C-alpha cells in the first residue's frame, strides 16, 4: 500500500485506567469485534477462534455444483521485533517460527494448511543476507508442511522488523472449535508443556538471542529449539478431527491455563486441571526449578501443542481411534466458570500467573 503523507498523530494514552493496560489484548479484540459486523452468509466462524471458517464460493455450474469442496480456514499472526524476538536471534528460526505459529492455528481447527501470504516491514539497515536467511527458514517450514507462498506486502519501517503471515487452509469434515466442550468431557494435551517458556528464560538469562550454535548439551538444545523452532501439530490435528470424539480444540500459544480459559469462556463451562498429570520433558524436569517448575508449564506460552476435550462417554473410543496422537489426560471439564488447578493431594494450586497477554505482560 502507498505511504500516506503526514499521518495524524493520535493522542497519547497513559496506559493506566481506561488505557490499553487495563483493556488488555483480549479486551481490545472484544472491542474491535463488537464494532464490526458479519456482512455475508459465507462466514461460518468469524472473530474468536484460532482461524476463521469461510464456505468456498460455488464452482461454476458446469463443474458440478458444491459437492466435495471443503470450507476454507484463514488465520493471521505477526512477530514484532523486541516483543516476540530479538535482532540477534537466528533469522532462519525467526522465518520458521513466523510461519509455524500460523500453521499451528490451522492445526488447532483440525485442518490442512495450504497457502500463505507474507507481509514484511524492515528498516533499511537490515542486510539482504539477514533477509535471505529469514526466508530460508520460512521456506523450510513451508516445504515440510506443503504450503505455497501466494502473495504478501513489503514496506520499509523506521526501526523494527515486523513479520506478518496469513495462512489459508482446508477444513476437515469435522471442524474443531474452541466452543463445544461440555461438563464431563475430559481434557487432553499433545506433547509436553513448558519447554518453550523455559527455553526463553534461558536465552534471556544468557543475555543473547541464541545459544544454538554454542550449546552442546542436548537437553538444553532441545529446550531452546522448542522456543525458537516450534513444530505445529498438523498431522495430530487432522487425526483428532477425524476421530469424531473431540468436542473442542485450541493450540497453546498463550499458556495452558490461558488457552484452556479460552475454551471455557467460548464453551461456557469450567475446568479442573490435575497439576501432577501435566506432561513434562526430561529436560524440563531437570532444568526448570529455578524458573518456577510446574507453574512455568501451566502458564508459559508458545508450546504450540494441541489442547482438546474428548466427549466424556467416548474416551475409550478416542484412545483406540487416535492412536497416532501422543497425548496426556490432564483434567476434566466442569459446570460453572473458570479454570482451577489441583495438586495430587486434592488441594487447590494457585499458580503465580495465568498466561501471557499483550499490554498486560
Ligand atoms: P491465536 O492466539 O489463536 O492466534 P488470538 O488470541 O491472536 O488467537 O486472537 C483471538 C481471535 O481474535 C482470533 O479469532 C483472531 O482472528 C481475532 N483477532 C485478533 N486481533 C484482531 C483484530 N485486530 N481484528 C479482528 N480480529 C482479531
Ligand atoms: Mg491459536
Short mmCIF file of C-alpha atoms in Angstrom, two decimals, residues 61-235:
data_model
loop_
_atom_site.label_atom_id
_atom_site.label_comp_id
_atom_site.label_asym_id
_atom_site.label_seq_id
_atom_site.Cartn_x
_atom_site.Cartn_y
_atom_site.Cartn_z
CA UNK A 61 -22.33 -24.85 -12.56
CA UNK A 62 -20.81 -26.83 -15.42
CA UNK A 63 -18.14 -28.13 -12.99
CA UNK A 64 -20.77 -29.87 -10.90
CA UNK A 65 -22.01 -27.65 -8.00
CA UNK A 66 -20.68 -27.57 -4.43
CA UNK A 67 -20.10 -31.28 -3.91
CA UNK A 68 -16.90 -32.09 -2.05
CA UNK A 69 -15.48 -28.55 -1.71
CA UNK A 70 -14.08 -28.06 1.80
CA UNK A 71 -14.59 -24.81 3.73
CA UNK A 72 -11.53 -22.52 3.91
CA UNK A 73 -9.67 -21.77 7.13
CA UNK A 74 -7.91 -18.40 7.35
CA UNK A 75 -5.63 -17.11 10.09
CA UNK A 76 -3.01 -14.40 10.60
CA UNK A 77 -0.33 -13.77 13.24
CA UNK A 78 2.57 -11.34 13.48
CA UNK A 79 6.02 -11.36 15.02
CA UNK A 80 7.31 -7.96 16.17
CA UNK A 81 10.95 -7.24 16.96
CA UNK A 82 11.54 -6.64 20.70
CA UNK A 83 8.09 -8.04 21.50
CA UNK A 84 8.38 -11.56 20.05
CA UNK A 85 12.05 -11.78 19.12
CA UNK A 86 15.41 -10.04 19.33
CA UNK A 87 17.51 -8.98 16.37
CA UNK A 88 20.32 -11.30 17.46
CA UNK A 89 18.20 -14.46 17.34
CA UNK A 90 18.90 -16.60 14.27
CA UNK A 91 16.89 -15.27 11.29
CA UNK A 92 16.30 -18.82 9.99
CA UNK A 93 14.50 -19.65 13.24
CA UNK A 94 12.51 -16.44 13.02
CA UNK A 95 11.32 -17.24 9.50
CA UNK A 96 10.42 -20.78 10.55
CA UNK A 97 8.51 -19.57 13.60
CA UNK A 98 6.58 -16.82 11.79
CA UNK A 99 5.05 -19.46 9.52
CA UNK A 100 4.86 -22.28 12.09
CA UNK A 101 2.70 -20.31 14.56
CA UNK A 102 0.17 -19.66 11.80
CA UNK A 103 0.20 -23.28 10.65
CA UNK A 104 -0.49 -24.18 14.28
CA UNK A 105 -3.73 -22.17 14.23
CA UNK A 106 -4.91 -24.20 11.20
CA UNK A 107 -3.90 -27.42 13.03
CA UNK A 108 -5.99 -26.22 16.01
CA UNK A 109 -9.10 -26.34 13.78
CA UNK A 110 -8.22 -29.85 12.57
CA UNK A 111 -7.39 -28.52 9.09
CA UNK A 112 -4.70 -28.82 6.43
CA UNK A 113 -2.62 -25.67 5.72
CA UNK A 114 -2.21 -24.92 2.01
CA UNK A 115 -1.17 -21.37 1.12
CA UNK A 116 0.44 -18.37 2.81
CA UNK A 117 0.97 -14.65 2.37
CA UNK A 118 3.95 -12.81 3.84
CA UNK A 119 3.98 -9.12 4.82
CA UNK A 120 7.37 -7.75 5.78
CA UNK A 121 8.27 -4.32 7.14
CA UNK A 122 12.01 -3.83 7.62
CA UNK A 123 14.35 -0.93 8.40
CA UNK A 124 16.75 -0.17 5.56
CA UNK A 125 19.76 -1.05 7.71
CA UNK A 126 18.90 -4.76 7.65
CA UNK A 127 21.23 -6.75 5.40
CA UNK A 128 19.95 -8.68 2.43
CA UNK A 129 21.80 -11.71 3.83
CA UNK A 130 19.71 -11.50 7.04
CA UNK A 131 16.50 -11.47 4.99
CA UNK A 132 17.71 -14.34 2.79
CA UNK A 133 18.33 -16.39 5.92
CA UNK A 134 14.93 -15.46 7.35
CA UNK A 135 13.27 -16.53 4.12
CA UNK A 136 15.27 -19.79 4.05
CA UNK A 137 13.80 -20.69 7.46
CA UNK A 138 10.33 -19.83 6.30
CA UNK A 139 10.56 -21.86 3.08
CA UNK A 140 11.91 -24.77 5.13
CA UNK A 141 8.69 -24.72 7.22
CA UNK A 142 6.62 -24.27 4.05
CA UNK A 143 8.29 -27.24 2.34
CA UNK A 144 7.82 -29.52 5.34
CA UNK A 145 4.13 -28.72 5.58
CA UNK A 146 3.42 -28.42 1.84
CA UNK A 147 2.50 -24.71 1.73
CA UNK A 148 2.84 -22.34 -1.23
CA UNK A 149 3.59 -18.62 -0.88
CA UNK A 150 0.93 -16.80 -2.91
CA UNK A 151 1.50 -13.12 -2.08
CA UNK A 152 2.19 -10.54 0.59
CA UNK A 153 3.44 -6.98 1.02
CA UNK A 154 6.84 -5.33 1.56
CA UNK A 155 7.48 -1.94 3.14
CA UNK A 156 10.21 -0.04 4.93
CA UNK A 157 9.93 0.54 8.65
CA UNK A 158 11.58 3.22 10.83
CA UNK A 159 13.39 0.92 13.26
CA UNK A 160 11.94 -2.52 13.97
CA UNK A 161 11.24 -5.64 11.92
CA UNK A 162 7.57 -6.69 11.59
CA UNK A 163 6.64 -10.03 10.07
CA UNK A 164 3.01 -10.80 9.44
CA UNK A 165 1.89 -14.09 7.93
CA UNK A 166 -1.54 -15.22 6.78
CA UNK A 167 -2.21 -18.91 6.21
CA UNK A 168 -5.12 -20.38 4.28
CA UNK A 169 -6.06 -23.99 4.86
CA UNK A 170 -8.64 -26.57 4.02
CA UNK A 171 -11.07 -27.77 6.70
CA UNK A 172 -11.56 -31.44 7.53
CA UNK A 173 -15.08 -32.87 7.65
CA UNK A 174 -15.22 -32.06 11.37
CA UNK A 175 -14.10 -28.53 12.16
CA UNK A 176 -12.94 -28.29 15.77
CA UNK A 177 -13.75 -25.02 17.53
CA UNK A 178 -12.98 -23.55 20.96
CA UNK A 179 -16.73 -23.79 21.57
CA UNK A 180 -18.26 -27.23 22.19
CA UNK A 181 -16.82 -28.55 25.47
CA UNK A 182 -19.43 -29.87 27.95
CA UNK A 183 -19.26 -30.72 31.66
CA UNK A 184 -17.95 -34.27 31.97
CA UNK A 185 -15.68 -34.00 28.88
CA UNK A 186 -12.07 -34.98 29.52
CA UNK A 187 -9.13 -32.66 28.81
CA UNK A 188 -6.06 -33.86 26.88
CA UNK A 189 -2.91 -32.21 25.56
CA UNK A 190 -0.37 -33.36 22.95
CA UNK A 191 3.39 -33.46 23.63
CA UNK A 192 4.99 -31.80 26.66
CA UNK A 193 4.40 -28.35 28.15
CA UNK A 194 6.66 -25.56 29.40
CA UNK A 195 9.73 -26.24 27.24
CA UNK A 196 9.32 -23.15 25.10
CA UNK A 197 8.89 -20.82 28.11
CA UNK A 198 11.90 -22.44 29.78
CA UNK A 199 13.96 -22.02 26.58
CA UNK A 200 13.03 -18.33 26.51
CA UNK A 201 14.02 -17.86 30.17
CA UNK A 202 17.36 -19.47 29.44
CA UNK A 203 18.01 -17.26 26.45
CA UNK A 204 17.01 -14.18 28.47
CA UNK A 205 19.28 -15.19 31.31
CA UNK A 206 22.22 -15.71 28.98
CA UNK A 207 21.70 -12.23 27.52
CA UNK A 208 21.96 -13.43 23.91
CA UNK A 209 19.31 -14.16 21.29
CA UNK A 210 20.55 -17.65 20.56
CA UNK A 211 22.78 -20.18 22.15
CA UNK A 212 22.09 -22.68 19.49
CA UNK A 213 25.49 -22.72 17.87
CA UNK A 214 27.43 -22.88 21.10
CA UNK A 215 25.20 -25.24 23.09
CA UNK A 216 26.49 -28.81 23.33
CA UNK A 217 24.09 -30.20 25.97
CA UNK A 218 21.37 -32.00 24.01
CA UNK A 219 18.67 -31.43 26.65
CA UNK A 220 19.37 -27.71 26.68
CA UNK A 221 19.48 -27.56 22.90
CA UNK A 222 16.10 -29.29 22.62
CA UNK A 223 14.54 -26.90 25.13
CA UNK A 224 15.88 -23.80 23.36
CA UNK A 225 14.81 -25.15 19.98
CA UNK A 226 11.28 -25.64 21.24
CA UNK A 227 11.20 -21.89 21.74
CA UNK A 228 12.98 -20.95 18.51
CA UNK A 229 11.50 -23.58 16.15
CA UNK A 230 8.10 -24.81 17.36
CA UNK A 231 6.63 -27.74 15.42
CA UNK A 232 2.94 -27.31 14.61
CA UNK A 233 0.86 -30.46 15.22
CA UNK A 234 -0.85 -30.67 11.84
CA UNK A 235 -0.99 -34.46 11.48
#
